[in-house]
Amino acid sequence: MSSKTIVVITGANTGIGYEAVKAFLSSSTPYHVFVGARNTEKLDNAIQSFGDTGIHKLVPLQIDLLSDESIAAAFKQVSSEVDYIDVLINNAGAATSAPPSRESFLQDYNVNVAGTFAVTDTFLPLLIKSSAPRLLFLTSGLSSFEEVTKPKPRFPTPPAGWPKPPAPNWICYISSKAALNMMMVEFSKSLKNDNVKVWCISPGFLATDLGGNRERLKAMGAGDPALGGTFIQDVVEGARDEDVGKVIRRDIVQPW
């Protein structure tokens, strides 16, 4: 059995995923991290930027959530190097910038729901072999039904008639993340007897590439992505074990 906590994380060459890897490297707990990303050049650059990893080990893992062949190849690589994994972090995501349409909905759902399911389904045989397995899904604060139904003065109800003014493009993203929350609940229920602790992580409004221009997001009040990285580390190291099966924020449980 490895003395290190073995982690697989997707979408880790930038943003919150990158910051999560940085957080693991700062821990006194030794980590063996398979750093997943779609683009191999960006992945290699990200790993090089971490510098000396000390007691930890980083392994590049090419994985594209839109390709079953890529997911299968990533599983083959990981299973050839380790007998189990302790943590699977489904961090990779997509947010279309196009107006809502069949195509833009399918784009976000394909990555955030179908692709994430495929990764989880593929890696679960390794995860359930761990003595303390953890499964994390990165969601959004905008996926809360309770909160999005509250009146918002900045977004007045449009006048009667059709067509309406163009719907915001984030409708594709937030609805896919709401679907992801439901998928998390089902995984949490089905994996109960395998002792897998499961969460959706809602990191908050952070300045990442997923949300567009980072500087513009900062001007709007977005926080440092490092906050999301340390949040993930805290969950992996047991800080929110009382909230298993829920959507959690750094300070509270997110309303459904």
PDB file of C-alpha atoms in Angstrom:
ATOM      1  CA  MET A   1       0.000   0.000   0.000  1.00  0.00           C
ATOM      2  CA  SER A   2       1.318   3.445  -0.944  1.00  0.00           C
ATOM      3  CA  SER A   3       2.296   5.841   1.840  1.00  0.00           C
ATOM      4  CA  LYS A   4       0.975   8.677  -0.330  1.00  0.00           C
ATOM      5  CA  THR A   5      -2.641   9.734  -0.904  1.00  0.00           C
ATOM      6  CA  ILE A   6      -3.268   8.879  -4.562  1.00  0.00           C
ATOM      7  CA  VAL A   7      -5.344  11.451  -6.437  1.00  0.00           C
ATOM      8  CA  VAL A   8      -6.697  11.702  -9.975  1.00  0.00           C
ATOM      9  CA  ILE A   9      -7.840  15.203 -10.911  1.00  0.00           C
ATOM     10  CA  THR A  10      -9.153  16.370 -14.280  1.00  0.00           C
ATOM     11  CA  GLY A  11      -8.748  19.822 -15.808  1.00  0.00           C
ATOM     12  CA  ALA A  12      -5.740  20.559 -13.606  1.00  0.00           C
ATOM     13  CA  ASN A  13      -3.547  22.607 -15.936  1.00  0.00           C
ATOM     14  CA  THR A  14      -5.317  25.867 -15.038  1.00  0.00           C
ATOM     15  CA  GLY A  15      -7.764  27.530 -12.683  1.00  0.00           C
ATOM     16  CA  ILE A  16      -9.130  25.766  -9.615  1.00  0.00           C
ATOM     17  CA  GLY A  17      -7.689  22.393 -10.642  1.00  0.00           C
ATOM     18  CA  TYR A  18      -4.206  23.891 -10.908  1.00  0.00           C
ATOM     19  CA  GLU A  19      -4.630  25.578  -7.535  1.00  0.00           C
ATOM     20  CA  ALA A  20      -5.765  22.289  -5.982  1.00  0.00           C
ATOM     21  CA  VAL A  21      -2.536  20.634  -7.094  1.00  0.00           C
ATOM     22  CA  LYS A  22      -0.588  23.560  -5.598  1.00  0.00           C
ATOM     23  CA  ALA A  23      -2.483  23.097  -2.340  1.00  0.00           C
ATOM     24  CA  PHE A  24      -1.637  19.400  -2.236  1.00  0.00           C
ATOM     25  CA  LEU A  25       2.035  20.244  -2.760  1.00  0.00           C
ATOM     26  CA  SER A  26       1.927  22.526   0.281  1.00  0.00           C
ATOM     27  CA  SER A  27       0.536  19.788   2.519  1.00  0.00           C
ATOM     28  CA  SER A  28       2.498  17.807   5.089  1.00  0.00           C
ATOM     29  CA  THR A  29       0.511  14.803   3.874  1.00  0.00           C
ATOM     30  CA  PRO A  30       2.383  13.219   0.943  1.00  0.00           C
ATOM     31  CA  TYR A  31       0.403  13.091  -2.306  1.00  0.00           C
ATOM     32  CA  HIS A  32       0.747  11.117  -5.526  1.00  0.00           C
ATOM     33  CA  VAL A  33      -1.264  13.170  -8.010  1.00  0.00           C
ATOM     34  CA  PHE A  34      -2.203  12.217 -11.547  1.00  0.00           C
ATOM     35  CA  VAL A  35      -2.547  15.691 -13.039  1.00  0.00           C
ATOM     36  CA  GLY A  36      -5.171  15.439 -15.770  1.00  0.00           C
ATOM     37  CA  ALA A  37      -5.626  17.772 -18.718  1.00  0.00           C
ATOM     38  CA  ARG A  38      -6.748  17.608 -22.324  1.00  0.00           C
ATOM     39  CA  ASN A  39      -3.827  19.475 -23.903  1.00  0.00           C
ATOM     40  CA  THR A  40      -0.495  17.713 -23.339  1.00  0.00           C
ATOM     41  CA  GLU A  41       1.633  20.817 -23.972  1.00  0.00           C
ATOM     42  CA  LYS A  42      -0.304  22.887 -21.430  1.00  0.00           C
ATOM     43  CA  LEU A  43      -0.212  19.935 -19.043  1.00  0.00           C
ATOM     44  CA  ASP A  44       3.583  19.632 -19.260  1.00  0.00           C
ATOM     45  CA  ASN A  45       3.982  23.395 -18.782  1.00  0.00           C
ATOM     46  CA  ALA A  46       1.752  23.303 -15.718  1.00  0.00           C
ATOM     47  CA  ILE A  47       3.706  20.479 -14.114  1.00  0.00           C
ATOM     48  CA  GLN A  48       7.026  22.193 -14.826  1.00  0.00           C
ATOM     49  CA  SER A  49       5.721  25.371 -13.199  1.00  0.00           C
ATOM     50  CA  PHE A  50       5.267  23.578  -9.878  1.00  0.00           C
ATOM     51  CA  GLY A  51       9.013  23.094  -9.565  1.00  0.00           C
ATOM     52  CA  ASP A  52      10.401  20.849  -6.818  1.00  0.00           C
ATOM     53  CA  THR A  53       7.582  18.637  -5.514  1.00  0.00           C
ATOM     54  CA  GLY A  54       9.433  17.499  -2.373  1.00  0.00           C
ATOM     55  CA  ILE A  55       7.665  14.586  -0.679  1.00  0.00           C
ATOM     56  CA  HIS A  56       4.967  14.580  -3.343  1.00  0.00           C
ATOM     57  CA  LYS A  57       4.783  13.029  -6.795  1.00  0.00           C
ATOM     58  CA  LEU A  58       3.100  14.515  -9.866  1.00  0.00           C
ATOM     59  CA  VAL A  59       2.294  12.438 -12.948  1.00  0.00           C
ATOM     60  CA  PRO A  60       0.947  13.942 -16.190  1.00  0.00           C
ATOM     61  CA  LEU A  61      -2.306  12.352 -17.360  1.00  0.00           C
ATOM     62  CA  GLN A  62      -3.741  13.231 -20.760  1.00  0.00           C
ATOM     63  CA  ILE A  63      -7.525  12.953 -20.577  1.00  0.00           C
ATOM     64  CA  ASP A  64     -10.233  14.459 -22.778  1.00  0.00           C
ATOM     65  CA  LEU A  65     -13.772  14.201 -21.385  1.00  0.00           C
ATOM     66  CA  LEU A  66     -15.212  14.271 -24.910  1.00  0.00           C
ATOM     67  CA  SER A  67     -13.377  11.088 -25.897  1.00  0.00           C
ATOM     68  CA  ASP A  68     -14.163   7.659 -24.463  1.00  0.00           C
ATOM     69  CA  GLU A  69     -10.903   6.432 -26.000  1.00  0.00           C
ATOM     70  CA  SER A  70      -8.952   9.109 -24.131  1.00  0.00           C
ATOM     71  CA  ILE A  71     -10.684   8.275 -20.858  1.00  0.00           C
ATOM     72  CA  ALA A  72      -9.963   4.568 -21.356  1.00  0.00           C
ATOM     73  CA  ALA A  73      -6.310   5.304 -22.144  1.00  0.00           C
ATOM     74  CA  ALA A  74      -6.010   7.450 -19.016  1.00  0.00           C
ATOM     75  CA  PHE A  75      -7.468   4.641 -16.913  1.00  0.00           C
ATOM     76  CA  LYS A  76      -5.027   2.186 -18.470  1.00  0.00           C
ATOM     77  CA  GLN A  77      -2.110   4.462 -17.594  1.00  0.00           C
ATOM     78  CA  VAL A  78      -3.205   4.953 -13.996  1.00  0.00           C
ATOM     79  CA  SER A  79      -4.034   1.282 -13.411  1.00  0.00           C
ATOM     80  CA  SER A  80      -0.644   0.278 -14.792  1.00  0.00           C
ATOM     81  CA  GLU A  81       1.096   2.454 -12.196  1.00  0.00           C
ATOM     82  CA  VAL A  82      -1.064   1.991  -9.072  1.00  0.00           C
ATOM     83  CA  ASP A  83      -3.431  -0.652  -7.714  1.00  0.00           C
ATOM     84  CA  TYR A  84      -5.980   1.839  -6.415  1.00  0.00           C
ATOM     85  CA  ILE A  85      -6.699   5.562  -6.097  1.00  0.00           C
ATOM     86  CA  ASP A  86      -7.867   7.333  -2.945  1.00  0.00           C
ATOM     87  CA  VAL A  87      -9.465  10.416  -4.492  1.00  0.00           C
ATOM     88  CA  LEU A  88     -11.132  11.204  -7.806  1.00  0.00           C
ATOM     89  CA  ILE A  89     -11.702  14.916  -8.406  1.00  0.00           C
ATOM     90  CA  ASN A  90     -13.949  15.713 -11.364  1.00  0.00           C
ATOM     91  CA  ASN A  91     -12.807  19.284 -11.895  1.00  0.00           C
ATOM     92  CA  ALA A  92     -12.801  19.653 -15.702  1.00  0.00           C
ATOM     93  CA  GLY A  93     -15.754  21.603 -17.034  1.00  0.00           C
ATOM     94  CA  ALA A  94     -17.086  23.658 -19.919  1.00  0.00           C
ATOM     95  CA  ALA A  95     -19.090  26.870 -20.218  1.00  0.00           C
ATOM     96  CA  THR A  96     -20.181  27.844 -23.697  1.00  0.00           C
ATOM     97  CA  SER A  97     -19.992  31.498 -24.673  1.00  0.00           C
ATOM     98  CA  ALA A  98     -22.597  31.043 -27.415  1.00  0.00           C
ATOM     99  CA  PRO A  99     -26.289  31.962 -27.047  1.00  0.00           C
ATOM    100  CA  PRO A 100     -28.522  29.092 -25.883  1.00  0.00           C
ATOM    101  CA  SER A 101     -29.239  26.541 -28.601  1.00  0.00           C
ATOM    102  CA  ARG A 102     -29.362  22.784 -29.007  1.00  0.00           C
ATOM    103  CA  GLU A 103     -25.655  22.850 -29.871  1.00  0.00           C
ATOM    104  CA  SER A 104     -24.571  24.979 -26.909  1.00  0.00           C
ATOM    105  CA  PHE A 105     -26.658  22.959 -24.462  1.00  0.00           C
ATOM    106  CA  LEU A 106     -25.154  19.724 -25.762  1.00  0.00           C
ATOM    107  CA  GLN A 107     -21.653  21.181 -25.525  1.00  0.00           C
ATOM    108  CA  ASP A 108     -21.922  21.954 -21.816  1.00  0.00           C
ATOM    109  CA  TYR A 109     -23.846  18.800 -20.935  1.00  0.00           C
ATOM    110  CA  ASN A 110     -21.409  16.629 -22.862  1.00  0.00           C
ATOM    111  CA  VAL A 111     -18.491  17.756 -20.706  1.00  0.00           C
ATOM    112  CA  ASN A 112     -20.108  18.631 -17.383  1.00  0.00           C
ATOM    113  CA  VAL A 113     -22.497  15.676 -17.179  1.00  0.00           C
ATOM    114  CA  ALA A 114     -21.859  12.926 -19.735  1.00  0.00           C
ATOM    115  CA  GLY A 115     -18.068  13.269 -19.795  1.00  0.00           C
ATOM    116  CA  THR A 116     -17.866  13.539 -16.023  1.00  0.00           C
ATOM    117  CA  PHE A 117     -20.048  10.452 -15.673  1.00  0.00           C
ATOM    118  CA  ALA A 118     -17.800   8.545 -18.083  1.00  0.00           C
ATOM    119  CA  VAL A 119     -14.674   9.431 -16.101  1.00  0.00           C
ATOM    120  CA  THR A 120     -16.292   8.452 -12.802  1.00  0.00           C
ATOM    121  CA  ASP A 121     -17.726   5.215 -14.162  1.00  0.00           C
ATOM    122  CA  THR A 122     -14.350   4.272 -15.639  1.00  0.00           C
ATOM    123  CA  PHE A 123     -12.243   5.021 -12.540  1.00  0.00           C
ATOM    124  CA  LEU A 124     -14.579   3.652  -9.858  1.00  0.00           C
ATOM    125  CA  PRO A 125     -13.030   0.139  -9.934  1.00  0.00           C
ATOM    126  CA  LEU A 126      -9.765   1.704  -8.723  1.00  0.00           C
ATOM    127  CA  LEU A 127     -11.435   4.100  -6.289  1.00  0.00           C
ATOM    128  CA  ILE A 128     -13.421   1.497  -4.371  1.00  0.00           C
ATOM    129  CA  LYS A 129     -10.192  -0.412  -3.685  1.00  0.00           C
ATOM    130  CA  SER A 130      -9.023   2.424  -1.439  1.00  0.00           C
ATOM    131  CA  SER A 131      -9.349   2.145   2.326  1.00  0.00           C
ATOM    132  CA  ALA A 132     -10.697   5.732   2.409  1.00  0.00           C
ATOM    133  CA  PRO A 133     -12.156   6.611  -1.011  1.00  0.00           C
ATOM    134  CA  ARG A 134     -13.366  10.120  -1.835  1.00  0.00           C
ATOM    135  CA  LEU A 135     -15.231  11.345  -4.906  1.00  0.00           C
ATOM    136  CA  LEU A 136     -15.548  15.074  -5.641  1.00  0.00           C
ATOM    137  CA  PHE A 137     -17.500  16.902  -8.346  1.00  0.00           C
ATOM    138  CA  LEU A 138     -16.930  20.605  -9.040  1.00  0.00           C
ATOM    139  CA  THR A 139     -20.267  22.378  -9.373  1.00  0.00           C
ATOM    140  CA  SER A 140     -21.464  25.999  -9.239  1.00  0.00           C
ATOM    141  CA  GLY A 141     -23.267  28.283  -6.824  1.00  0.00           C
ATOM    142  CA  LEU A 142     -25.581  29.082  -9.726  1.00  0.00           C
ATOM    143  CA  SER A 143     -26.857  25.489  -9.683  1.00  0.00           C
ATOM    144  CA  SER A 144     -29.014  26.094  -6.595  1.00  0.00           C
ATOM    145  CA  PHE A 145     -32.728  26.031  -7.468  1.00  0.00           C
ATOM    146  CA  GLU A 146     -33.607  27.822  -4.230  1.00  0.00           C
ATOM    147  CA  GLU A 147     -31.260  30.701  -4.909  1.00  0.00           C
ATOM    148  CA  VAL A 148     -31.861  31.212  -8.620  1.00  0.00           C
ATOM    149  CA  THR A 149     -35.619  31.483  -8.046  1.00  0.00           C
ATOM    150  CA  LYS A 150     -35.187  34.480  -5.735  1.00  0.00           C
ATOM    151  CA  PRO A 151     -36.017  37.853  -7.370  1.00  0.00           C
ATOM    152  CA  LYS A 152     -32.968  39.620  -8.803  1.00  0.00           C
ATOM    153  CA  PRO A 153     -33.408  43.351  -9.506  1.00  0.00           C
ATOM    154  CA  ARG A 154     -30.543  43.314 -12.013  1.00  0.00           C
ATOM    155  CA  PHE A 155     -32.480  40.835 -14.163  1.00  0.00           C
ATOM    156  CA  PRO A 156     -36.059  42.128 -14.558  1.00  0.00           C
ATOM    157  CA  THR A 157     -38.759  39.878 -15.983  1.00  0.00           C
ATOM    158  CA  PRO A 158     -39.083  40.506 -19.749  1.00  0.00           C
ATOM    159  CA  PRO A 159     -42.354  41.783 -21.198  1.00  0.00           C
ATOM    160  CA  ALA A 160     -45.029  39.473 -22.603  1.00  0.00           C
ATOM    161  CA  GLY A 161     -44.665  38.090 -26.123  1.00  0.00           C
ATOM    162  CA  TRP A 162     -42.290  35.905 -28.093  1.00  0.00           C
ATOM    163  CA  PRO A 163     -39.466  35.846 -28.937  1.00  0.00           C
ATOM    164  CA  LYS A 164     -37.974  37.213 -25.731  1.00  0.00           C
ATOM    165  CA  PRO A 165     -34.647  39.025 -25.604  1.00  0.00           C
ATOM    166  CA  PRO A 166     -31.790  36.494 -25.897  1.00  0.00           C
ATOM    167  CA  ALA A 167     -31.455  34.352 -22.799  1.00  0.00           C
ATOM    168  CA  PRO A 168     -28.111  34.578 -20.988  1.00  0.00           C
ATOM    169  CA  ASN A 169     -25.578  32.092 -22.272  1.00  0.00           C
ATOM    170  CA  TRP A 170     -24.944  30.790 -18.755  1.00  0.00           C
ATOM    171  CA  ILE A 171     -28.310  28.985 -18.765  1.00  0.00           C
ATOM    172  CA  CYS A 172     -26.561  26.069 -20.492  1.00  0.00           C
ATOM    173  CA  TYR A 173     -23.805  25.970 -17.888  1.00  0.00           C
ATOM    174  CA  ILE A 174     -25.922  26.320 -14.749  1.00  0.00           C
ATOM    175  CA  SER A 175     -28.497  23.758 -15.848  1.00  0.00           C
ATOM    176  CA  SER A 176     -25.712  21.269 -16.592  1.00  0.00           C
ATOM    177  CA  LYS A 177     -24.299  21.849 -13.110  1.00  0.00           C
ATOM    178  CA  ALA A 178     -27.743  21.291 -11.583  1.00  0.00           C
ATOM    179  CA  ALA A 179     -27.810  17.968 -13.439  1.00  0.00           C
ATOM    180  CA  LEU A 180     -24.332  17.236 -12.066  1.00  0.00           C
ATOM    181  CA  ASN A 181     -25.639  17.784  -8.527  1.00  0.00           C
ATOM    182  CA  MET A 182     -28.304  15.135  -9.123  1.00  0.00           C
ATOM    183  CA  MET A 183     -25.687  12.752 -10.491  1.00  0.00           C
ATOM    184  CA  MET A 184     -23.607  13.275  -7.352  1.00  0.00           C
ATOM    185  CA  VAL A 185     -26.596  12.366  -5.169  1.00  0.00           C
ATOM    186  CA  GLU A 186     -27.127   9.135  -7.097  1.00  0.00           C
ATOM    187  CA  PHE A 187     -23.437   8.199  -6.873  1.00  0.00           C
ATOM    188  CA  SER A 188     -23.457   8.951  -3.148  1.00  0.00           C
ATOM    189  CA  LYS A 189     -26.418   6.631  -2.625  1.00  0.00           C
ATOM    190  CA  SER A 190     -25.121   3.821  -4.833  1.00  0.00           C
ATOM    191  CA  LEU A 191     -21.611   3.901  -3.305  1.00  0.00           C
ATOM    192  CA  LYS A 192     -22.705   3.969   0.335  1.00  0.00           C
ATOM    193  CA  ASN A 193     -21.827   0.319   0.976  1.00  0.00           C
ATOM    194  CA  ASP A 194     -18.456   0.863  -0.714  1.00  0.00           C
ATOM    195  CA  ASN A 195     -17.702   3.519   1.932  1.00  0.00           C
ATOM    196  CA  VAL A 196     -17.047   6.178  -0.717  1.00  0.00           C
ATOM    197  CA  LYS A 197     -17.480   9.722   0.579  1.00  0.00           C
ATOM    198  CA  VAL A 198     -19.039  11.865  -2.162  1.00  0.00           C
ATOM    199  CA  TRP A 199     -19.582  15.637  -2.501  1.00  0.00           C
ATOM    200  CA  CYS A 200     -20.271  18.403  -4.954  1.00  0.00           C
ATOM    201  CA  ILE A 201     -17.838  21.253  -4.355  1.00  0.00           C
ATOM    202  CA  SER A 202     -19.232  24.750  -4.962  1.00  0.00           C
ATOM    203  CA  PRO A 203     -16.087  26.902  -4.865  1.00  0.00           C
ATOM    204  CA  GLY A 204     -17.700  30.330  -5.171  1.00  0.00           C
ATOM    205  CA  PHE A 205     -17.272  33.189  -7.635  1.00  0.00           C
ATOM    206  CA  LEU A 206     -13.620  32.912  -8.609  1.00  0.00           C
ATOM    207  CA  ALA A 207     -11.581  34.449 -11.416  1.00  0.00           C
ATOM    208  CA  THR A 208     -10.896  31.467 -13.681  1.00  0.00           C
ATOM    209  CA  ASP A 209     -10.561  31.026 -17.427  1.00  0.00           C
ATOM    210  CA  LEU A 210     -13.867  29.115 -17.417  1.00  0.00           C
ATOM    211  CA  GLY A 211     -15.696  32.337 -16.654  1.00  0.00           C
ATOM    212  CA  GLY A 212     -14.010  34.373 -19.388  1.00  0.00           C
ATOM    213  CA  ASN A 213     -11.622  37.281 -18.870  1.00  0.00           C
ATOM    214  CA  ARG A 214      -9.957  36.928 -15.460  1.00  0.00           C
ATOM    215  CA  GLU A 215      -9.316  40.643 -14.975  1.00  0.00           C
ATOM    216  CA  ARG A 216     -12.920  41.477 -15.816  1.00  0.00           C
ATOM    217  CA  LEU A 217     -14.087  38.875 -13.301  1.00  0.00           C
ATOM    218  CA  LYS A 218     -11.797  40.313 -10.631  1.00  0.00           C
ATOM    219  CA  ALA A 219     -13.287  43.753 -11.272  1.00  0.00           C
ATOM    220  CA  MET A 220     -16.711  42.193 -10.675  1.00  0.00           C
ATOM    221  CA  GLY A 221     -15.573  40.867  -7.305  1.00  0.00           C
ATOM    222  CA  ALA A 222     -14.370  37.376  -8.213  1.00  0.00           C
ATOM    223  CA  GLY A 223     -11.982  35.818  -5.727  1.00  0.00           C
ATOM    224  CA  ASP A 224      -8.601  34.163  -6.125  1.00  0.00           C
ATOM    225  CA  PRO A 225      -8.842  30.623  -7.597  1.00  0.00           C
ATOM    226  CA  ALA A 226      -6.461  29.550  -4.821  1.00  0.00           C
ATOM    227  CA  LEU A 227      -9.480  29.685  -2.489  1.00  0.00           C
ATOM    228  CA  GLY A 228     -11.023  26.858  -4.490  1.00  0.00           C
ATOM    229  CA  GLY A 229      -7.790  24.875  -4.417  1.00  0.00           C
ATOM    230  CA  THR A 230      -7.433  25.001  -0.640  1.00  0.00           C
ATOM    231  CA  PHE A 231     -11.137  24.189  -0.270  1.00  0.00           C
ATOM    232  CA  ILE A 232     -10.634  20.996  -2.280  1.00  0.00           C
ATOM    233  CA  GLN A 233      -7.588  20.108  -0.186  1.00  0.00           C
ATOM    234  CA  ASP A 234      -9.576  20.632   3.022  1.00  0.00           C
ATOM    235  CA  VAL A 235     -12.337  18.292   1.822  1.00  0.00           C
ATOM    236  CA  VAL A 236      -9.822  15.637   0.761  1.00  0.00           C
ATOM    237  CA  GLU A 237      -8.172  15.864   4.186  1.00  0.00           C
ATOM    238  CA  GLY A 238     -11.448  15.404   6.079  1.00  0.00           C
ATOM    239  CA  ALA A 239     -12.653  18.898   6.963  1.00  0.00           C
ATOM    240  CA  ARG A 240     -16.213  18.356   5.651  1.00  0.00           C
ATOM    241  CA  ASP A 241     -16.866  14.684   6.357  1.00  0.00           C
ATOM    242  CA  GLU A 242     -20.079  15.612   8.181  1.00  0.00           C
ATOM    243  CA  ASP A 243     -21.516  16.924   4.899  1.00  0.00           C
ATOM    244  CA  VAL A 244     -21.150  13.829   2.726  1.00  0.00           C
ATOM    245  CA  GLY A 245     -23.713  13.595  -0.069  1.00  0.00           C
ATOM    246  CA  LYS A 246     -24.317  17.345  -0.203  1.00  0.00           C
ATOM    247  CA  VAL A 247     -23.339  20.367  -2.253  1.00  0.00           C
ATOM    248  CA  ILE A 248     -20.910  22.289  -0.083  1.00  0.00           C
ATOM    249  CA  ARG A 249     -19.435  25.755  -0.093  1.00  0.00           C
ATOM    250  CA  ARG A 250     -16.393  26.856   1.855  1.00  0.00           C
ATOM    251  CA  ASP A 251     -18.521  27.954   4.802  1.00  0.00           C
ATOM    252  CA  ILE A 252     -21.959  26.351   4.426  1.00  0.00           C
ATOM    253  CA  VAL A 253     -24.002  23.633   2.748  1.00  0.00           C
ATOM    254  CA  GLN A 254     -25.438  25.043  -0.479  1.00  0.00           C
ATOM    255  CA  PRO A 255     -29.250  25.045  -0.681  1.00  0.00           C
ATOM    256  CA  TRP A 256     -30.673  22.674  -3.262  1.00  0.00           C
TER     257      TRP A 256
END
